[in-house]
Short mmCIF file of C-alpha atoms in Angstrom, two decimals:
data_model
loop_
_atom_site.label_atom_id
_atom_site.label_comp_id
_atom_site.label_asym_id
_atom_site.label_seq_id
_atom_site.Cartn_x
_atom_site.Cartn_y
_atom_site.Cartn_z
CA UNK A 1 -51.05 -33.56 -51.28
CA UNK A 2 -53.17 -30.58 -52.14
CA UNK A 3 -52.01 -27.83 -54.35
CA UNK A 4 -50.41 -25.12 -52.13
CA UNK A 5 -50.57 -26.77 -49.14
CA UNK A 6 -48.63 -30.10 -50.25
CA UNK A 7 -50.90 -32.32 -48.11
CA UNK A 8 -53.38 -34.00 -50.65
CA UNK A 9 -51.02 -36.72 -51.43
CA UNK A 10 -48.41 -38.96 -50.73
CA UNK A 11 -44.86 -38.15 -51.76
CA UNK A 12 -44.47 -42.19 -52.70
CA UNK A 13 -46.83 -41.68 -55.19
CA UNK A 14 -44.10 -38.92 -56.90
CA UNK A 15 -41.01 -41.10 -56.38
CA UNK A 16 -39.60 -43.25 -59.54
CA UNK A 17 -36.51 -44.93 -57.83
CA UNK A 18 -34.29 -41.88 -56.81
CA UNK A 19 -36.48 -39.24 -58.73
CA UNK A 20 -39.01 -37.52 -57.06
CA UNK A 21 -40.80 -35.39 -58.78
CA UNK A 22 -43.07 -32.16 -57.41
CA UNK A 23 -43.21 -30.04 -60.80
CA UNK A 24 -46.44 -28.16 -61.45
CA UNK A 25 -48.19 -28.76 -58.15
CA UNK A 26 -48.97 -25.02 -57.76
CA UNK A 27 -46.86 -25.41 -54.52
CA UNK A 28 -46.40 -22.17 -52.12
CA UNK A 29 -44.02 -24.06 -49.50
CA UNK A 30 -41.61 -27.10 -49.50
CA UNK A 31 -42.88 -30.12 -47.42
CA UNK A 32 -39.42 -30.55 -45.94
CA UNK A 33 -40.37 -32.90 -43.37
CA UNK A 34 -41.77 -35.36 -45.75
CA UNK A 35 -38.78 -35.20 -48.30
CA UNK A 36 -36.78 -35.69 -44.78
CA UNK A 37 -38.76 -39.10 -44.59
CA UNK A 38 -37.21 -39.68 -48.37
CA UNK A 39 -33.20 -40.21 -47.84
CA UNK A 40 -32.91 -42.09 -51.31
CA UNK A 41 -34.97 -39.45 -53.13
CA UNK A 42 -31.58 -37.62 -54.06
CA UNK A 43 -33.20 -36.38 -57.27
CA UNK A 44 -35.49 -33.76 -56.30
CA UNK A 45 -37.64 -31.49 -59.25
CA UNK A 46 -39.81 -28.49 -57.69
CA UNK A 47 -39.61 -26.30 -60.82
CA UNK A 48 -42.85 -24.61 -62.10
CA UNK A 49 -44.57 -23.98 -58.49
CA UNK A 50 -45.15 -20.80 -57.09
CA UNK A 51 -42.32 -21.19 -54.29
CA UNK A 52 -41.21 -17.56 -53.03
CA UNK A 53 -38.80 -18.87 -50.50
CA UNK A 54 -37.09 -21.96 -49.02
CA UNK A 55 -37.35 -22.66 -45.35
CA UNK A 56 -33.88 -22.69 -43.36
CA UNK A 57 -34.57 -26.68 -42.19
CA UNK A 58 -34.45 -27.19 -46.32
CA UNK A 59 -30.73 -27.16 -46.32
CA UNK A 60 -30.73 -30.36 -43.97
CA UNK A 61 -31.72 -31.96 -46.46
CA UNK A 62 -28.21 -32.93 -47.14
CA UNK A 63 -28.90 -36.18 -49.10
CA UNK A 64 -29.94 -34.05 -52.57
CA UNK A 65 -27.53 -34.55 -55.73
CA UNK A 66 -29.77 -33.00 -57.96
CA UNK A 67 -32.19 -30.29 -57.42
CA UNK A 68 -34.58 -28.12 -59.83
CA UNK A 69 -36.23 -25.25 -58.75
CA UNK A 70 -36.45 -23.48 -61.90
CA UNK A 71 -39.25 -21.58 -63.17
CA UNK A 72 -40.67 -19.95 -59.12
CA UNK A 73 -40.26 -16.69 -57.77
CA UNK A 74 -37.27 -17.48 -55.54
CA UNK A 75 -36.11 -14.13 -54.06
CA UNK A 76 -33.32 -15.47 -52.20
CA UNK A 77 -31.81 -18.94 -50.89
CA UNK A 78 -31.92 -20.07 -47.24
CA UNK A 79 -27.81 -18.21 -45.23
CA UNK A 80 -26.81 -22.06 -44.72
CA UNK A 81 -27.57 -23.21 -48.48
CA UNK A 82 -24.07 -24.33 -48.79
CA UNK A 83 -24.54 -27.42 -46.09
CA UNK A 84 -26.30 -29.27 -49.41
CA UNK A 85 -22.72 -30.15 -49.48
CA UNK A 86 -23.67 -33.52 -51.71
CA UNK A 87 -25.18 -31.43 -54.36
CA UNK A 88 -23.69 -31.77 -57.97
CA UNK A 89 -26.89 -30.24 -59.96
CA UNK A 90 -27.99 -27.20 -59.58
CA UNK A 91 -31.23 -25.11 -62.13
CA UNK A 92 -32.16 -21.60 -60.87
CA UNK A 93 -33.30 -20.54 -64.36
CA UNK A 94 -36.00 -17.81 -64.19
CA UNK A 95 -35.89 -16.70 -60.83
CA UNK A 96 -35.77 -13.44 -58.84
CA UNK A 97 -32.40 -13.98 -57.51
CA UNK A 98 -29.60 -11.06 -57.09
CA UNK A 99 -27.53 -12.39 -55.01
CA UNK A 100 -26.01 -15.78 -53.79
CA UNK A 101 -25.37 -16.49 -50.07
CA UNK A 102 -21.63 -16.38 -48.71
CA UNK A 103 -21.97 -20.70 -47.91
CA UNK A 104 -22.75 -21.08 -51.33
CA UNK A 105 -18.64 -21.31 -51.65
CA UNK A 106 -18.94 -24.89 -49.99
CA UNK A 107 -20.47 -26.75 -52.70
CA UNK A 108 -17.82 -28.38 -52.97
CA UNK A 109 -19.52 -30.99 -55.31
CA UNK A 110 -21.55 -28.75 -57.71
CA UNK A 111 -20.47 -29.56 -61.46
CA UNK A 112 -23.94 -27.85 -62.94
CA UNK A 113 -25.57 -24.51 -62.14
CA UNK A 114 -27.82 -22.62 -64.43
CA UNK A 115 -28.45 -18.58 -63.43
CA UNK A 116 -30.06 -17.23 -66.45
CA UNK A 117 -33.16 -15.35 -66.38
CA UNK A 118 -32.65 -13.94 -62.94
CA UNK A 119 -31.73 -10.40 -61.86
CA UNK A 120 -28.16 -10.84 -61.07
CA UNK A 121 -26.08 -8.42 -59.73
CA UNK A 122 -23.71 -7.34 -62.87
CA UNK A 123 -20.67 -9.41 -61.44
CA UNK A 124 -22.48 -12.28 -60.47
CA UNK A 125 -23.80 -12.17 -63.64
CA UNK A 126 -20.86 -11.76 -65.69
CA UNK A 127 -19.10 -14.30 -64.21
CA UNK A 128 -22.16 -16.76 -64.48
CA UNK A 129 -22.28 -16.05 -67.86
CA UNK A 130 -24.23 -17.96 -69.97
CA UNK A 131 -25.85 -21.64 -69.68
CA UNK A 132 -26.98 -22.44 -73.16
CA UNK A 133 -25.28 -25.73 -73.49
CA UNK A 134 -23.56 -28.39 -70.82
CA UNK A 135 -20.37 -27.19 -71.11
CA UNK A 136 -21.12 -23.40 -70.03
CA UNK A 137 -23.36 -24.85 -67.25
CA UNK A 138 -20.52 -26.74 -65.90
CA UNK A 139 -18.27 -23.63 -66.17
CA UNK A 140 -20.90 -21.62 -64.73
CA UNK A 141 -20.41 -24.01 -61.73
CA UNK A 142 -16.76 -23.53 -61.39
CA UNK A 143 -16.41 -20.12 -62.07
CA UNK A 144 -19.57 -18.87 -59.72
CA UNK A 145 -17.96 -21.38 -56.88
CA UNK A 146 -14.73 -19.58 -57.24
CA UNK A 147 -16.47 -15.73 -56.89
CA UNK A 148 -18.15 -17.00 -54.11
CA UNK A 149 -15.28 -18.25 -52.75
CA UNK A 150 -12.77 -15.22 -53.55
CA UNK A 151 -16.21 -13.53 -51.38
CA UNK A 152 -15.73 -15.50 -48.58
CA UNK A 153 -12.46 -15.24 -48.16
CA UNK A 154 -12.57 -11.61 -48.65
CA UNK A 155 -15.38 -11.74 -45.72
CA UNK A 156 -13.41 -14.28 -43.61
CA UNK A 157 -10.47 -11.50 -44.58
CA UNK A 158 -12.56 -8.37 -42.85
CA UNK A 159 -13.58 -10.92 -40.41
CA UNK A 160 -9.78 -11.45 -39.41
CA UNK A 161 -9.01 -8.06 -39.85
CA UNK A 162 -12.25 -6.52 -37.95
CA UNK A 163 -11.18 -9.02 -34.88
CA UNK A 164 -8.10 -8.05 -35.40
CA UNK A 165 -8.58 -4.52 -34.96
CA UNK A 166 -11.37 -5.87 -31.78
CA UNK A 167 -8.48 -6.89 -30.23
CA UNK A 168 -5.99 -4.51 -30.73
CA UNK A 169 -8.63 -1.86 -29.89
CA UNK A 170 -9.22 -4.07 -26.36
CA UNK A 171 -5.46 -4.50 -25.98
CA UNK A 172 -5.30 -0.55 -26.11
CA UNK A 173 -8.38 0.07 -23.82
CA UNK A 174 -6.12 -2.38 -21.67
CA UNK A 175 -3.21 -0.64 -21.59
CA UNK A 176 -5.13 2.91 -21.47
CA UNK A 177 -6.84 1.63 -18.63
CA UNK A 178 -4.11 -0.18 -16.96
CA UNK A 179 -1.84 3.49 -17.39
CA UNK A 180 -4.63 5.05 -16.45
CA UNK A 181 -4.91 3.02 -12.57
CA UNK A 182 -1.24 3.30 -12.43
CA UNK A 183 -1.67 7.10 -12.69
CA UNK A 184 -4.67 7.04 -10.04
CA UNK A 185 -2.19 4.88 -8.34
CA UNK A 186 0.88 7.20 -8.32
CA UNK A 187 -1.56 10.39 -7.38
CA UNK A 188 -2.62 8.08 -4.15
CA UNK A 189 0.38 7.83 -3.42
CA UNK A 190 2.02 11.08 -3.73
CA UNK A 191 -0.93 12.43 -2.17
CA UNK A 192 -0.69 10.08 1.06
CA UNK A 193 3.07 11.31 1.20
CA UNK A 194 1.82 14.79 0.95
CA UNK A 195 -0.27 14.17 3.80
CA UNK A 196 2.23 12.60 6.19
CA UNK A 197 4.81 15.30 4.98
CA UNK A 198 1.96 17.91 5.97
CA UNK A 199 1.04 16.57 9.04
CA UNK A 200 5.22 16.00 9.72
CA UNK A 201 5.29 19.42 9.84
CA UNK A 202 2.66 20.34 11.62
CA UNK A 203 3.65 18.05 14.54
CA UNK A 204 7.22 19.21 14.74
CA UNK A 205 4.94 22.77 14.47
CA UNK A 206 3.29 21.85 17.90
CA UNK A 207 6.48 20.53 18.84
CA UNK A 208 8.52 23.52 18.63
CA UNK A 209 5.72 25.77 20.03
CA UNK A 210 5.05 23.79 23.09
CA UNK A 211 9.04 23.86 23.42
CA UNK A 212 8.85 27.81 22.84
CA UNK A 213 6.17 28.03 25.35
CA UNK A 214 7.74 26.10 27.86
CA UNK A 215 10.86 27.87 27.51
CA UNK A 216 8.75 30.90 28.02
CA UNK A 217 6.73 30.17 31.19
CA UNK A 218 9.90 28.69 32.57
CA UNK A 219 11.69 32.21 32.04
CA UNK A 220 8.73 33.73 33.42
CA UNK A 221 8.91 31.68 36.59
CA UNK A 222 12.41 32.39 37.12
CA UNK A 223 11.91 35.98 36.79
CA UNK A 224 9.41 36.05 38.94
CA UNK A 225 11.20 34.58 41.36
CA UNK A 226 13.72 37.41 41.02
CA UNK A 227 11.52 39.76 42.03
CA UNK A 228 10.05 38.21 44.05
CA UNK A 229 13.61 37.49 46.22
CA UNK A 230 14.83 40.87 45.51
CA UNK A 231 11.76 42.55 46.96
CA UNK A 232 11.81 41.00 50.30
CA UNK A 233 14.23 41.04 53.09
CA UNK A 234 16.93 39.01 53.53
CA UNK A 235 16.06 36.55 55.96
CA UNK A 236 18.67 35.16 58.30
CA UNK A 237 19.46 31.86 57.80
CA UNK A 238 17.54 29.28 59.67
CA UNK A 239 20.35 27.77 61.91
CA UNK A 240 21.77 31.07 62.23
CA UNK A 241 18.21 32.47 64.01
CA UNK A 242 17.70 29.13 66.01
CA UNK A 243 21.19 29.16 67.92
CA UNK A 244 20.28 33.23 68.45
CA UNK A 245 17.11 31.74 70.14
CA UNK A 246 19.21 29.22 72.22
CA UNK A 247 21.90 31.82 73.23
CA UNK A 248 19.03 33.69 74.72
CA UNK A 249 17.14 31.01 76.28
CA UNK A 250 20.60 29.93 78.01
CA UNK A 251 21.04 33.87 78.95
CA UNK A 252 17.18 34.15 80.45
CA UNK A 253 17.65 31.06 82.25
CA UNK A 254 21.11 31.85 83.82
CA UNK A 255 19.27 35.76 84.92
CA UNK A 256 16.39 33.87 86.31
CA UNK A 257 18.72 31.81 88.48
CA UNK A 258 20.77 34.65 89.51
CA UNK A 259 17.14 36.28 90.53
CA UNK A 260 16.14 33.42 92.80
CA UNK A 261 19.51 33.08 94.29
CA UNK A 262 19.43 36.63 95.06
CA UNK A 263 15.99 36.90 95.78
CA UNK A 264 16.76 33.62 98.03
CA UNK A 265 19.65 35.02 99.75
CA UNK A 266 17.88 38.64 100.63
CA UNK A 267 14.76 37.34 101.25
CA UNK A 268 15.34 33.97 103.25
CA UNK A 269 17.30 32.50 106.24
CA UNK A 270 19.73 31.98 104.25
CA UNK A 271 21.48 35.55 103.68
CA UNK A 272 23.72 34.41 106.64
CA UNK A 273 25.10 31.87 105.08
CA UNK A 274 28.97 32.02 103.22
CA UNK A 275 27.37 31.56 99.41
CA UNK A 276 24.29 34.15 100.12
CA UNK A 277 26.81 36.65 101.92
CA UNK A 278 29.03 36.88 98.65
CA UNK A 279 26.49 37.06 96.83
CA UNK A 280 24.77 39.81 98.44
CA UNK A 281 28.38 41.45 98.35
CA UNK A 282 28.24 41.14 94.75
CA UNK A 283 25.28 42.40 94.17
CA UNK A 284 25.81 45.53 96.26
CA UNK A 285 29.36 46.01 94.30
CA UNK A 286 27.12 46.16 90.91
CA UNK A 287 24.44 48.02 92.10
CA UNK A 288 27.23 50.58 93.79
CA UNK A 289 29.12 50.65 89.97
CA UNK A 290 25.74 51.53 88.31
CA UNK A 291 25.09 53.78 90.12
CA UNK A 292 28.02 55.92 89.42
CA UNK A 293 27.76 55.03 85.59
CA UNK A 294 24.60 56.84 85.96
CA UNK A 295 26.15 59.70 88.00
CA UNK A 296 29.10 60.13 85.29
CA UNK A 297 26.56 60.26 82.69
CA UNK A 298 24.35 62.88 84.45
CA UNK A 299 27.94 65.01 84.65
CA UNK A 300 28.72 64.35 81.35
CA UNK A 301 25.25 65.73 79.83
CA UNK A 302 25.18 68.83 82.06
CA UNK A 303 28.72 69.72 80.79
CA UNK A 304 27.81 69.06 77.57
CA UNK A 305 24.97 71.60 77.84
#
């Protein structure tokens, strides 16, 4: 393993039993993937390198107890520190730490942690306090694991609360919304009633009118009519005029036989008989009477004058 770029070496070579040791090998990055190779090295010292940062695939190395990485310029640790859940020993001493992450709460195991010489953030460092001997390293442990717990249930609080509010925020852009179609609903349908109501009306409209008119024209006929009737002459009733025309067919006929019997018995051979002699009498007797009719009447006028 090389300085800085951990390759000039074998890790072996740095492993007493459990203890591996990478102190003061100027290193700039962790060579996770070899430690990975190392399950029994659960004693791990990196202090005294020039490490700025861990990489996030550092915290699967879940088989650490112990780990030193005092004495680098560690700004922060990896979000998902906390799934070193085996850990039990823990030296950030002179560091450029302010802050822990939220997961450091589940080092569960941690009995050791030393934060001096860092900038902490006045809390954190208050309750940190002071590791100058094992016991205030140990109750730097349990009192830093309980702040960052109290933090992450505070978080996991606002978390709760936050979705809480999510949902009751949905729930009311449910119900706003769900009002809100029951409203467009409602308009539909009082406008489709309006509609039918409107065109109701204007059918019984068309109704009435075409009634009105009817009523009209039919007035108008019968009027019509009236005048019509009243302004010609009254016409004689159809059987009435047809036995009229029979009367005087009969009459005509009966004349015309009464001129060929006449003209028959004055004209013929048979003026000698009995039937043709009476009725030449006859017909002497009526000319005879008209002609003193129109003698009486000639007296009458000229004694009138």
């Amino acid at each position: 393993m090389s300085r800085g770029s951990g390759k000039g070496f074998s890790l072996k070579d740095k492993l007493d039993g459990n203890e591996l040791d990478l102190s003061l090998c100027d290193l700039n990055e962790v060579p996770v993937r070899e430690l990975a190779a190392l399950p029994k090295a659960t004693i791990l010292d990196l202090s005294c390198n020039n490490l700025i940062s861990l990489p996030s695939d550092f915290c699967s190395l879940m088989h650490l107890v112990k780990l030193d990485l005092s004495k680098n310029r560690l700004q922060q640790l990896p979000l998902d520190f906390g799934r070193l859940i085996n850990l039990q020993h823990l030296d950030l001493l002179n560091n450029r730490l302010v802050t822990l992450p939220v997961s450091f709460a589940q080092l569960k195991n941690l009995k050791w942690l030393d934060l001096k010489d860092n900038p902490l953030d006045p809390v954190l460092a208050k309750v940190a306090g002071d590791c100058l001997d094992e016991k205030q390293c140990k109750q730097a442990a349990v009192k830093v694991l309980q702040h960052m717990k109290a933090i992450q249930s505070e978080q996991d609080r606002q978390r709760q609360q936050k979705l809480q509010a999510e949902r009751e925020m949905e729930k009311k852009r449910e119900a706003e919304q769900r009002a809100k179609e029951a409203q467009e609903r409602e308009l539909r349908k009082r406008e489709k009633a309006e509609e039918k109501e409107r065109r109701r009306r204007e059918y019984d409209a068309q109704k009435a009118a075409k009634q009105e008119m009817e009523k009209k024209t039919k007035k108008e006929t019968v009027h019509t009519r009236k005048l019509a009737s009243s302004s010609r002459p009254p016409q004689r009733p159809r059987h009435k005029l047809s036995w009229s025309r029979s009367v005087l067919r009969v009459l005509l006929f009966v004349l015309f036989c009464i001129l060929c019997t006449l003209a028959a018995c004055k004209l013929t051979e048979l003026q000698h008989q009995p039937l043709c002699i009476s009725v030449n009498t006859l017909y002497e007797d009526v000319v005879a009477a008209l002609q003193n009719h129109k003698t009486l009447q000639n007296m009458l006028q000229h004694n009138s004058k």
